[in-house]
């Protein structure tokens, strides 16, 4: 009867991951988790079947995978000791801790990069807002200067107009006086 690594591991109180690691240690498999291959020593006991999900438009429809089973007779040659099991469990735990540390470091790096980008965006936003506020202040200042200039030029133009018109007004007033005096003299 053919057994998977998980089923074979149950015979020894191990998980599938632990049993695969034991088989690596004993020389029946080689490689890393998720990418094991049978060694020459393991070929008489292992059967590998390749599967393909078929054709399709997406990568997950075209998935390839392998299943590996071991003959019952492998139990006769396996030497699974308590020391080997504890060593394998320690390696697996160490690998999990290492992967967790790598994930944590990657997450912290990504968070730091994200926060740096957000800080740069915020700084740019504040810079733009400051420039806009300065531009609006300048615009208001120019409006004020324009209004003051308009009022000042109005006053100057009015003063100039009065200056130019005053002699004519004096002449007109004198003419008007003379005409009135003449009329009053004639009516008398």
Short mmCIF file of C-alpha atoms in Angstrom, two decimals:
data_model
loop_
_atom_site.label_atom_id
_atom_site.label_comp_id
_atom_site.label_asym_id
_atom_site.label_seq_id
_atom_site.Cartn_x
_atom_site.Cartn_y
_atom_site.Cartn_z
CA UNK A 1 0.00 0.00 0.00
CA UNK A 2 1.23 3.49 -0.85
CA UNK A 3 1.40 6.14 1.91
CA UNK A 4 1.92 9.88 1.68
CA UNK A 5 4.47 11.56 3.95
CA UNK A 6 1.62 12.69 6.19
CA UNK A 7 0.18 9.17 6.48
CA UNK A 8 3.65 7.74 7.00
CA UNK A 9 4.38 10.36 9.66
CA UNK A 10 1.23 9.40 11.60
CA UNK A 11 2.82 5.96 12.14
CA UNK A 12 5.63 7.73 14.06
CA UNK A 13 3.58 10.56 15.63
CA UNK A 14 4.91 13.13 13.18
CA UNK A 15 3.29 15.67 10.89
CA UNK A 16 3.83 15.55 7.13
CA UNK A 17 6.35 18.39 7.35
CA UNK A 18 8.28 16.59 10.09
CA UNK A 19 8.21 13.28 8.19
CA UNK A 20 9.54 14.93 5.03
CA UNK A 21 12.37 16.45 7.08
CA UNK A 22 13.12 12.99 8.62
CA UNK A 23 13.23 11.50 5.12
CA UNK A 24 15.68 14.25 4.09
CA UNK A 25 17.86 13.56 7.13
CA UNK A 26 17.85 9.83 6.39
CA UNK A 27 18.73 10.44 2.74
CA UNK A 28 15.49 9.34 1.05
CA UNK A 29 14.58 12.88 -0.07
CA UNK A 30 16.56 15.99 -0.93
CA UNK A 31 15.61 19.64 -1.32
CA UNK A 32 13.63 22.21 0.63
CA UNK A 33 10.02 22.28 1.81
CA UNK A 34 7.75 22.55 -1.20
CA UNK A 35 10.51 21.38 -3.54
CA UNK A 36 11.56 17.89 -2.49
CA UNK A 37 12.92 15.29 -4.87
CA UNK A 38 13.60 11.60 -4.39
CA UNK A 39 17.23 10.50 -3.98
CA UNK A 40 18.74 7.32 -5.37
CA UNK A 41 18.34 5.74 -1.93
CA UNK A 42 14.60 6.62 -1.92
CA UNK A 43 13.74 5.53 -5.49
CA UNK A 44 12.87 1.92 -4.64
CA UNK A 45 10.26 3.13 -2.12
CA UNK A 46 8.81 6.31 -3.63
CA UNK A 47 6.34 6.86 -6.45
CA UNK A 48 5.91 10.40 -7.85
CA UNK A 49 2.89 11.28 -9.96
CA UNK A 50 2.71 14.50 -11.95
CA UNK A 51 -0.61 16.31 -12.37
CA UNK A 52 -1.77 19.15 -14.57
CA UNK A 53 -5.05 20.97 -14.06
CA UNK A 54 -5.67 21.48 -17.77
CA UNK A 55 -5.77 24.43 -20.07
CA UNK A 56 -7.28 27.76 -19.26
CA UNK A 57 -6.79 31.46 -19.55
CA UNK A 58 -5.26 32.01 -16.14
CA UNK A 59 -2.12 30.71 -14.43
CA UNK A 60 -4.00 29.09 -11.59
CA UNK A 61 -5.98 27.06 -14.12
CA UNK A 62 -2.74 25.71 -15.60
CA UNK A 63 -1.34 24.55 -12.30
CA UNK A 64 1.15 21.70 -12.19
CA UNK A 65 1.82 19.66 -9.05
CA UNK A 66 3.30 16.38 -7.93
CA UNK A 67 2.20 13.83 -5.37
CA UNK A 68 4.68 11.51 -3.78
CA UNK A 69 3.79 8.31 -1.98
CA UNK A 70 5.97 5.74 -0.29
CA UNK A 71 5.62 1.98 -0.22
CA UNK A 72 4.84 0.29 3.12
CA UNK A 73 8.18 -1.50 2.91
CA UNK A 74 9.99 1.78 3.70
CA UNK A 75 8.94 1.35 7.33
CA UNK A 76 11.24 -1.67 7.54
CA UNK A 77 14.34 0.41 6.67
CA UNK A 78 13.50 3.71 8.39
CA UNK A 79 15.37 4.33 11.61
CA UNK A 80 13.32 7.07 13.26
CA UNK A 81 14.81 7.76 16.69
CA UNK A 82 13.70 10.18 19.40
CA UNK A 83 16.90 12.16 18.92
CA UNK A 84 16.21 12.48 15.18
CA UNK A 85 12.62 13.55 15.85
CA UNK A 86 13.68 16.17 18.41
CA UNK A 87 16.41 17.43 16.04
CA UNK A 88 13.90 17.71 13.17
CA UNK A 89 11.35 19.49 15.37
CA UNK A 90 14.02 21.91 16.57
CA UNK A 91 15.04 22.64 12.95
CA UNK A 92 11.43 23.21 11.93
CA UNK A 93 10.84 25.51 14.89
CA UNK A 94 14.06 27.38 14.11
CA UNK A 95 12.97 27.71 10.48
CA UNK A 96 9.58 29.06 11.54
CA UNK A 97 11.21 31.59 13.85
CA UNK A 98 13.62 32.62 11.11
CA UNK A 99 10.81 33.05 8.57
CA UNK A 100 8.79 35.01 11.14
CA UNK A 101 11.80 37.27 11.80
CA UNK A 102 12.31 37.79 8.06
CA UNK A 103 8.60 38.61 7.61
CA UNK A 104 8.71 40.99 10.58
CA UNK A 105 11.81 42.74 9.23
CA UNK A 106 10.22 43.00 5.77
CA UNK A 107 7.01 44.36 7.30
CA UNK A 108 8.94 46.90 9.38
CA UNK A 109 10.92 47.96 6.31
CA UNK A 110 7.73 48.29 4.27
CA UNK A 111 6.10 50.28 7.08
CA UNK A 112 9.13 52.57 7.34
CA UNK A 113 9.14 53.12 3.57
CA UNK A 114 5.40 53.78 3.62
CA UNK A 115 5.72 56.25 6.49
CA UNK A 116 8.62 57.98 4.73
CA UNK A 117 6.57 58.30 1.54
CA UNK A 118 3.59 59.60 3.50
CA UNK A 119 5.81 62.11 5.32
CA UNK A 120 7.22 63.26 1.96
CA UNK A 121 3.69 63.60 0.57
CA UNK A 122 2.62 65.56 3.65
CA UNK A 123 5.68 67.81 3.40
CA UNK A 124 4.95 68.42 -0.29
CA UNK A 125 1.31 69.14 0.53
CA UNK A 126 2.33 71.62 3.25
CA UNK A 127 4.81 73.24 0.86
CA UNK A 128 2.11 73.64 -1.80
CA UNK A 129 -0.34 75.00 0.78
CA UNK A 130 2.28 77.47 2.04
CA UNK A 131 3.07 78.61 -1.50
CA UNK A 132 -0.65 79.01 -2.20
CA UNK A 133 -1.12 81.01 1.01
CA UNK A 134 1.85 83.22 0.08
CA UNK A 135 0.46 83.72 -3.41
CA UNK A 136 -2.95 84.63 -2.01
CA UNK A 137 -1.31 87.05 0.45
CA UNK A 138 0.66 88.64 -2.40
CA UNK A 139 -2.54 88.90 -4.42
CA UNK A 140 -4.35 90.58 -1.53
CA UNK A 141 -1.38 92.93 -1.02
CA UNK A 142 -1.41 93.84 -4.71
CA UNK A 143 -5.16 94.44 -4.52
CA UNK A 144 -4.62 96.73 -1.57
CA UNK A 145 -1.77 98.51 -3.37
CA UNK A 146 -3.97 98.80 -6.44
CA UNK A 147 -6.84 100.30 -4.45
CA UNK A 148 -4.53 102.76 -2.69
CA UNK A 149 -2.95 103.63 -6.03
CA UNK A 150 -6.38 104.09 -7.58
CA UNK A 151 -7.51 106.40 -4.78
CA UNK A 152 -4.22 108.32 -4.86
CA UNK A 153 -4.36 108.73 -8.63
CA UNK A 154 -7.99 109.86 -8.33
CA UNK A 155 -7.01 112.46 -5.79
CA UNK A 156 -4.08 113.59 -7.95
CA UNK A 157 -6.22 113.79 -11.06
CA UNK A 158 -8.89 115.72 -9.19
CA UNK A 159 -6.25 118.08 -7.78
CA UNK A 160 -4.75 118.55 -11.23
CA UNK A 161 -8.18 119.17 -12.67
CA UNK A 162 -8.92 121.76 -9.99
CA UNK A 163 -5.53 123.35 -10.60
CA UNK A 164 -6.22 123.63 -14.34
CA UNK A 165 -9.83 124.70 -14.03
CA UNK A 166 -9.33 127.33 -11.28
CA UNK A 167 -8.04 130.09 -13.58
CA UNK A 168 -11.01 129.61 -15.88
CA UNK A 169 -13.36 129.69 -12.95
CA UNK A 170 -11.80 132.92 -11.72
CA UNK A 171 -12.21 134.46 -15.17
CA UNK A 172 -15.81 133.29 -15.38
CA UNK A 173 -16.55 134.61 -11.89
CA UNK A 174 -15.05 137.97 -12.76
CA UNK A 175 -17.05 138.09 -15.97
CA UNK A 176 -20.16 137.17 -14.05
CA UNK A 177 -19.45 139.96 -11.53
CA UNK A 178 -18.89 142.45 -14.29
CA UNK A 179 -22.10 141.41 -16.00
CA UNK A 180 -24.04 141.73 -12.74
CA UNK A 181 -22.47 145.08 -11.98
CA UNK A 182 -23.33 146.24 -15.46
CA UNK A 183 -26.91 145.07 -15.04
CA UNK A 184 -27.24 146.64 -11.65
CA UNK A 185 -25.77 149.91 -13.01
CA UNK A 186 -28.16 149.86 -15.96
CA UNK A 187 -31.18 149.14 -13.86
CA UNK A 188 -30.44 151.96 -11.58
#
